[in-house]
Coordinates of C-alpha atoms in Angstrom, one line a residue:
Chain A
M1 CA 3.0 -39.8 -31.2
T2 CA 2.3 -42.7 -28.9
Q3 CA 2.2 -41.8 -25.2
E4 CA 5.2 -43.0 -23.2
F5 CA 3.4 -44.3 -20.1
W6 CA 6.7 -45.0 -18.3
R7 CA 7.9 -41.4 -18.5
W8 CA 8.2 -39.9 -15.1
T9 CA 8.8 -36.4 -14.2
E10 CA 12.4 -34.8 -14.2
S11 CA 13.1 -32.1 -11.7
R12 CA 15.5 -29.4 -11.0
W13 CA 15.9 -27.1 -7.9
T14 CA 18.1 -24.2 -6.7
A15 CA 18.2 -22.7 -3.3
G16 CA 17.0 -19.1 -3.6
D17 CA 18.5 -17.9 -0.4
R18 CA 22.1 -19.2 -0.9
D19 CA 25.0 -17.7 -2.8
W20 CA 28.0 -19.7 -4.0
K21 CA 30.2 -16.7 -4.3
S22 CA 30.7 -16.5 -0.5
A23 CA 31.1 -20.2 0.0
K24 CA 34.3 -21.9 1.3
T25 CA 33.6 -25.4 0.1
I26 CA 31.7 -26.2 -3.1
T27 CA 31.3 -30.1 -3.6
A28 CA 29.1 -32.2 -5.8
G29 CA 27.8 -35.7 -6.1
V30 CA 26.6 -37.4 -9.2
D31 CA 24.5 -40.6 -9.1
V32 CA 24.3 -42.3 -12.6
G33 CA 21.6 -45.0 -12.0
S34 CA 20.1 -47.4 -14.5
V35 CA 17.0 -45.3 -15.1
S36 CA 17.7 -41.9 -13.6
S37 CA 20.8 -39.7 -13.1
Q38 CA 21.2 -36.9 -10.5
A39 CA 23.6 -34.2 -9.8
V40 CA 23.7 -32.5 -6.4
I41 CA 25.7 -29.4 -5.5
L42 CA 26.4 -28.4 -1.9
I43 CA 27.9 -25.1 -0.6
D44 CA 29.6 -25.4 2.8
G45 CA 27.5 -28.6 3.4
G46 CA 24.1 -27.0 2.6
L47 CA 22.0 -28.0 -0.3
Y48 CA 22.4 -25.5 -3.2
A49 CA 21.2 -27.1 -6.5
Y50 CA 20.2 -30.4 -7.8
S51 CA 18.9 -32.0 -11.0
N52 CA 17.1 -35.3 -11.6
M53 CA 16.9 -36.6 -15.2
R54 CA 16.7 -39.8 -17.3
T55 CA 19.9 -41.8 -17.9
G56 CA 20.7 -42.1 -21.6
S57 CA 22.5 -44.9 -23.2
S58 CA 25.9 -43.4 -22.3
S59 CA 26.9 -43.0 -18.6
P60 CA 29.5 -40.3 -19.2
E61 CA 27.0 -38.2 -21.2
S62 CA 24.2 -38.8 -18.5
A63 CA 26.6 -37.6 -15.8
I64 CA 27.6 -34.4 -17.8
N65 CA 23.9 -33.7 -18.7
A66 CA 22.7 -34.0 -15.2
M67 CA 25.6 -31.8 -13.9
N68 CA 25.1 -29.1 -16.5
W69 CA 21.3 -29.1 -15.7
A70 CA 22.1 -28.6 -12.0
L71 CA 24.6 -25.8 -12.9
E72 CA 22.2 -24.1 -15.2
G73 CA 21.3 -20.5 -14.3
T74 CA 23.6 -20.6 -11.1
G75 CA 26.6 -18.9 -12.7
L76 CA 28.7 -21.6 -11.2
S77 CA 30.9 -23.6 -13.5
L78 CA 32.1 -27.2 -13.3
D79 CA 35.9 -26.2 -12.6
Q80 CA 34.8 -24.2 -9.5
I81 CA 33.5 -27.4 -7.8
Q82 CA 36.4 -28.6 -5.5
Y83 CA 35.6 -32.2 -5.2
T84 CA 33.1 -34.5 -6.9
V85 CA 32.0 -38.1 -5.9
G86 CA 30.5 -40.4 -8.5
T87 CA 28.1 -43.1 -7.3
G88 CA 25.4 -45.5 -8.6
Y89 CA 25.6 -48.1 -11.3
G90 CA 27.5 -45.9 -13.7
R91 CA 29.9 -44.5 -10.9
V92 CA 33.1 -45.4 -12.7
N93 CA 32.0 -43.5 -15.8
V94 CA 31.7 -40.0 -14.4
P95 CA 34.4 -38.2 -16.2
F96 CA 34.8 -35.3 -13.9
S97 CA 34.6 -37.2 -10.5
N98 CA 37.5 -37.3 -8.1
R99 CA 36.4 -40.6 -6.6
A100 CA 33.8 -43.4 -7.1
V101 CA 31.9 -44.6 -4.0
T102 CA 29.1 -47.3 -3.9
E103 CA 25.5 -46.2 -3.4
I104 CA 25.4 -47.9 -0.1
A105 CA 27.6 -45.4 1.7
C106 CA 25.9 -42.5 -0.2
H107 CA 22.3 -43.4 0.5
G108 CA 22.9 -43.7 4.2
L109 CA 24.3 -40.2 4.3
G110 CA 21.8 -38.8 1.9
A111 CA 18.9 -40.2 3.8
H112 CA 20.3 -38.7 7.0
F113 CA 20.3 -35.4 5.4
L114 CA 16.8 -35.6 3.7
Y115 CA 14.9 -37.2 6.5
G116 CA 17.0 -36.0 9.6
P117 CA 19.2 -37.8 12.2
T118 CA 16.4 -40.0 13.6
V119 CA 16.3 -42.2 10.4
R120 CA 17.7 -45.7 11.1
T121 CA 16.3 -47.8 8.2
V122 CA 16.4 -46.7 4.6
L123 CA 14.8 -48.5 1.8
D124 CA 15.9 -47.4 -1.7
M125 CA 13.7 -48.5 -4.3
G126 CA 15.7 -47.7 -7.6
G127 CA 15.1 -48.3 -11.2
Q128 CA 16.9 -51.6 -11.4
D129 CA 17.6 -52.7 -7.9
C130 CA 16.4 -52.4 -4.3
K131 CA 18.5 -51.7 -1.1
V132 CA 17.9 -51.9 2.6
I133 CA 20.3 -50.0 4.7
R134 CA 20.5 -49.5 8.4
T135 CA 22.4 -46.5 9.8
D136 CA 23.3 -45.0 13.0
G137 CA 22.6 -41.4 14.1
Q138 CA 25.4 -40.1 12.1
G139 CA 24.4 -41.7 8.7
K140 CA 27.0 -44.3 8.9
V141 CA 25.9 -47.6 7.4
T142 CA 25.7 -50.5 10.1
N143 CA 24.0 -53.1 7.9
F144 CA 23.1 -53.4 4.3
L145 CA 21.5 -55.6 1.7
M146 CA 21.1 -55.0 -2.0
N147 CA 19.0 -57.0 -4.4
D148 CA 19.8 -56.4 -8.1
K149 CA 19.3 -59.8 -9.5
C150 CA 15.6 -59.5 -9.8
A151 CA 13.3 -56.6 -11.2
A152 CA 10.5 -57.4 -8.9
G153 CA 10.2 -54.5 -6.5
T154 CA 11.9 -51.9 -8.7
G155 CA 11.0 -49.1 -10.9
R156 CA 11.6 -51.2 -14.0
G157 CA 8.7 -53.5 -13.0
L158 CA 6.3 -50.5 -12.6
E159 CA 7.3 -49.3 -16.1
V160 CA 6.3 -52.7 -17.5
F161 CA 2.8 -52.4 -15.8
A162 CA 2.4 -48.8 -16.9
D163 CA 2.9 -49.9 -20.4
L164 CA 0.7 -53.0 -20.1
L165 CA -2.2 -51.0 -18.7
G166 CA -1.7 -47.8 -20.6
V167 CA -1.5 -45.8 -17.4
S168 CA 1.0 -43.1 -16.7
I169 CA 3.6 -44.2 -14.1
N170 CA 2.8 -41.1 -12.1
E171 CA -0.8 -42.1 -11.7
I172 CA -0.2 -45.8 -10.7
G173 CA -0.1 -45.2 -7.0
E174 CA -3.4 -43.2 -6.8
L175 CA -5.2 -45.6 -9.2
S176 CA -4.1 -48.6 -7.2
L177 CA -5.9 -47.2 -4.2
K178 CA -9.2 -46.8 -5.9
V179 CA -10.5 -50.3 -5.2
E180 CA -13.3 -51.0 -2.9
E181 CA -11.6 -54.1 -1.7
N182 CA -8.0 -55.0 -1.9
P183 CA -7.6 -58.0 -4.3
P184 CA -5.1 -60.7 -3.5
A185 CA -1.6 -59.9 -4.7
V186 CA -0.5 -61.4 -7.9
S187 CA 1.2 -64.6 -6.9
S188 CA 4.3 -64.2 -8.8
T189 CA 6.9 -61.6 -7.9
C190 CA 8.9 -62.0 -11.2
V191 CA 8.0 -59.1 -13.4
V192 CA 7.8 -61.2 -16.5
F193 CA 5.4 -63.8 -14.9
A194 CA 3.5 -61.1 -13.1
K195 CA 2.9 -59.4 -16.4
T196 CA 1.5 -62.7 -17.8
E197 CA -0.7 -63.1 -14.8
A198 CA -1.9 -59.5 -15.1
S199 CA -2.8 -60.2 -18.7
G200 CA -4.9 -63.1 -17.7
L201 CA -6.6 -61.0 -14.9
L202 CA -7.5 -58.4 -17.5
R203 CA -9.1 -61.0 -19.7
E204 CA -11.1 -62.2 -16.8
G205 CA -12.6 -58.8 -16.6
W206 CA -10.5 -57.2 -13.7
S207 CA -10.3 -53.4 -13.9
K208 CA -7.0 -51.6 -14.3
E209 CA -7.2 -50.4 -10.8
K210 CA -7.7 -53.9 -9.5
V211 CA -4.8 -55.2 -11.4
L212 CA -2.6 -52.3 -10.2
A213 CA -3.7 -52.9 -6.6
A214 CA -2.7 -56.6 -7.0
Y215 CA 0.6 -55.6 -8.4
C216 CA 1.4 -53.0 -5.9
A217 CA 0.5 -55.3 -3.1
A218 CA 2.9 -58.0 -4.5
M219 CA 5.7 -55.5 -4.9
S220 CA 5.3 -54.1 -1.4
H221 CA 5.2 -57.6 0.2
R222 CA 8.4 -58.4 -1.8
V223 CA 10.4 -55.5 -0.4
V224 CA 9.0 -56.1 3.1
T225 CA 10.6 -59.6 3.1
L226 CA 13.9 -57.8 2.2
L227 CA 13.4 -55.4 4.9
N228 CA 12.6 -58.0 7.5
R229 CA 15.9 -59.8 6.6
I230 CA 17.8 -56.9 7.9
G231 CA 15.2 -55.8 10.5
V232 CA 13.4 -52.5 10.5
E233 CA 14.2 -50.0 13.3
P234 CA 12.2 -46.8 13.2
D235 CA 12.5 -44.1 11.9
F236 CA 11.9 -45.5 8.5
A237 CA 12.3 -43.7 5.2
I238 CA 12.0 -44.7 1.5
T239 CA 14.2 -43.1 -1.1
G240 CA 14.3 -43.5 -5.0
G241 CA 11.5 -43.0 -7.5
I242 CA 9.0 -45.4 -6.0
A243 CA 9.0 -43.2 -2.8
K244 CA 6.6 -41.1 -4.9
N245 CA 4.3 -43.9 -5.3
I246 CA 1.5 -43.6 -2.7
G247 CA 0.1 -47.0 -3.6
I248 CA 3.3 -48.8 -2.8
V249 CA 4.4 -46.6 0.1
S250 CA 1.1 -46.9 1.8
R251 CA 1.0 -50.7 1.5
I252 CA 4.6 -51.0 2.8
E253 CA 3.6 -48.8 5.7
K254 CA 0.6 -51.0 6.4
E255 CA 2.5 -54.2 6.3
L256 CA 5.3 -52.8 8.5
Q257 CA 2.9 -51.0 10.7
I258 CA 5.4 -48.0 10.6
Q259 CA 4.8 -44.6 9.0
A260 CA 7.6 -43.5 6.5
L261 CA 9.2 -40.2 6.9
T262 CA 8.7 -37.6 4.1
S263 CA 11.0 -35.0 2.6
K264 CA 10.3 -31.7 0.9
Y265 CA 13.1 -32.5 -1.6
D266 CA 12.9 -34.9 -4.6
T267 CA 13.4 -38.5 -3.1
Q268 CA 15.5 -39.6 -6.0
I269 CA 18.4 -37.3 -5.1
A270 CA 19.5 -39.3 -1.9
G271 CA 22.3 -41.1 -3.6
A272 CA 23.9 -38.0 -5.3
L273 CA 23.2 -35.9 -2.1
G274 CA 25.2 -38.4 -0.1
A275 CA 27.9 -38.5 -2.7
A276 CA 28.1 -34.7 -2.4
L277 CA 28.3 -34.9 1.5
L278 CA 31.1 -37.5 1.2
A279 CA 32.8 -35.2 -1.3
K280 CA 32.9 -32.6 1.3
A281 CA 34.3 -34.9 4.0
L282 CA 36.9 -36.3 1.7
W283 CA 37.9 -32.7 0.4
E284 CA 38.3 -31.5 4.0
K285 CA 40.3 -34.7 4.9
G286 CA 42.7 -34.3 2.0
K287 CA 43.4 -30.6 2.8
Chain B
M1 CA 29.0 -52.9 9.3
I2 CA 27.2 -56.0 8.2
A3 CA 27.5 -56.5 4.5
H4 CA 25.1 -58.7 2.7
F5 CA 26.3 -60.1 -0.6
G6 CA 24.0 -62.0 -2.7
Y7 CA 20.3 -61.7 -3.8
Q8 CA 16.8 -62.8 -3.3
D9 CA 14.7 -64.1 -6.1
G10 CA 11.5 -66.2 -6.6
S11 CA 13.3 -69.3 -5.5
G12 CA 14.7 -68.0 -2.1
A13 CA 17.3 -65.8 -0.5
Y14 CA 21.0 -66.4 -1.0
F15 CA 23.3 -64.1 1.0
I16 CA 26.7 -64.3 2.4
T17 CA 27.3 -61.9 5.2
I18 CA 30.6 -60.2 6.2
D19 CA 30.9 -58.3 9.4
T20 CA 33.3 -55.7 8.4
D21 CA 33.9 -54.6 12.0
K22 CA 35.3 -58.0 12.8
C23 CA 37.1 -58.5 9.5
N24 CA 40.7 -57.6 9.6
G25 CA 41.4 -58.5 6.0
C26 CA 43.7 -61.4 6.9
G27 CA 42.6 -63.4 3.8
D28 CA 42.1 -66.8 5.5
C29 CA 38.8 -67.1 3.8
L30 CA 40.4 -67.0 0.3
P31 CA 41.9 -70.5 0.2
A32 CA 39.1 -72.0 2.3
C33 CA 36.4 -71.5 -0.3
P34 CA 36.6 -74.2 -3.1
A35 CA 35.0 -71.8 -5.5
Q36 CA 37.3 -68.8 -4.8
L37 CA 34.4 -66.7 -4.0
F38 CA 36.3 -64.2 -1.7
E39 CA 38.6 -61.4 -2.4
I40 CA 40.5 -58.9 -0.2
L41 CA 40.0 -55.3 -1.1
V42 CA 42.4 -52.6 0.1
D43 CA 39.7 -50.1 0.2
D44 CA 36.2 -50.9 1.2
P45 CA 34.0 -49.5 -1.6
N46 CA 31.1 -49.2 0.9
D47 CA 33.1 -47.3 3.5
P48 CA 35.5 -44.8 2.1
F49 CA 36.9 -43.9 5.4
R50 CA 38.1 -47.5 6.4
V51 CA 41.8 -48.0 6.4
T52 CA 42.0 -51.7 7.0
P53 CA 41.7 -54.1 4.0
V54 CA 38.5 -56.1 4.0
A55 CA 37.0 -59.3 2.7
S56 CA 34.3 -59.2 0.1
V57 CA 32.4 -61.6 -2.2
K58 CA 33.7 -61.0 -5.8
E59 CA 31.2 -58.9 -7.7
T60 CA 31.1 -61.2 -10.6
E61 CA 30.0 -64.0 -8.4
R62 CA 27.3 -62.4 -6.3
K63 CA 24.4 -63.3 -8.5
K64 CA 25.4 -66.9 -8.7
I65 CA 25.7 -67.7 -5.0
K66 CA 22.8 -70.2 -5.0
Y67 CA 24.7 -72.3 -7.3
I68 CA 28.3 -71.6 -6.3
C69 CA 27.6 -72.4 -2.7
D70 CA 25.4 -75.5 -3.4
P71 CA 28.2 -78.1 -3.3
C72 CA 29.0 -76.9 0.4
K73 CA 25.4 -76.1 1.4
G74 CA 23.1 -78.4 -0.5
G75 CA 22.3 -82.0 0.1
S76 CA 24.0 -82.9 3.3
P77 CA 25.6 -79.7 4.3
Q78 CA 29.0 -79.7 5.8
H79 CA 28.9 -77.9 9.3
P80 CA 30.3 -75.5 9.9
L81 CA 30.7 -74.4 6.3
L82 CA 34.3 -74.1 5.2
C83 CA 34.3 -70.3 4.8
V84 CA 32.6 -69.8 8.1
A85 CA 35.1 -72.1 9.9
S86 CA 38.1 -70.5 8.3
C87 CA 37.4 -67.0 9.7
K88 CA 39.0 -66.8 13.2
A89 CA 37.2 -63.5 13.9
G90 CA 33.7 -65.0 13.1
A91 CA 33.0 -62.4 10.5
I92 CA 31.4 -64.7 7.9
G93 CA 27.8 -65.9 7.9
H94 CA 25.4 -67.5 5.5
S95 CA 21.7 -67.0 4.9

C-alpha cells in the first residue's frame, strides 16, 4: 500500500474524573469541517468527551461518526444529550442538531475555554479556510475575518506539500526547522503555483527541509497579513490542525513577535467545543 | 462586532465590513447597491443571541467582491461609495 502522507492523527478523549449520571445539563457541539469533524460533549459546562476524525464524503455521516466515537465507552446515548449545536462547513447537515451556528461565534467561545479568558486574538487555521477572530474577555466576538477563497495558509496546502515531498504531514513542522539558514519564502502564495515553484527548487537541488522551510515561511507570512488586517492584541492563540505544526507556529510567532498560548487539549476541537458551550447557553435560555 | 465579508488572494484584499453594533437592520443599503450585494438577516448567524435584524453580504457573492464592486470602486472611484453613503449609522466600510 502506498503511504498516505497527508494522513493526520485522529484523537479521542474522555474525562476520567467526571460522571455524566449526576449531571444537570448535557450538551454537545459538532463541527463538520472540510477535512476534519469533531464532536464535543459537555456536562454542566465542563469538558467530558471529544472526538476528532476525518470528514468523509457525506456530512451527515461524518457528524454521526464523530458523535458516536465521542460517545463510545461512556455509556451515554445520543438521546440523553439535551441540546446540540452544529457548526462548520457542513453545519446544516448535522441530522441530530437543534441549531446551526457559524464557526465564527463558536471559535471565539471555544478558544476562550481552551486558552483561558486572557485570549483576545484567535487564528483558526482550518483545512480549507483561515479565520482571524478578536474576542473580548467573555469569548464574545468583536471583529472577524474569514478567508475561504484561497487555499494558501490552510491545511489543504500542507497536504499538497506532504504529498509532493513524500513527508508525513505530522513531520513537516519539525523538518522545516532543520535548516541551517532560513531560505527565502516561495514567492507565490497560491498553493498550485507554490507547488510548481517547489518542484523547480527540488530540481535545482534544494533539500526537502529547505523547500518545506520556504513553504512554511510563505504560509506564515500569508496569515500574518490577514492577522494584521484585523490587528493582533495579546494574548494570541492558534486553533485548528496547523496549530500542531511547530514550523508554522514558530514562524508566525517570530513575525508577530508574540508567543502563542498552548492548550493541553486537541487544538482542532475549538469549533465543536464552542458549539457545545453555545448549546448549553441556548438550552438554559430556552428553559 | 465588525464583520469582514470577502477574501484575500494573490491579487489583493477585497472586504466589505459591517459594524453590527451600529447596524439596526433598516435595509437602506439594499437598494443603494447596484449589484444587490446586501441582504437583511432576521437572525445573525455569527451572533446567536442578537435580537435585531442585521445587514450582511450575500454568501453567494462574497467570493466575487473584487469584480462586483469594481464598477463603483475601480477607475475613478465614486466617493463616498453608494453603499457607504446609504448607511445613516455609518456601519458599512470597504477595504
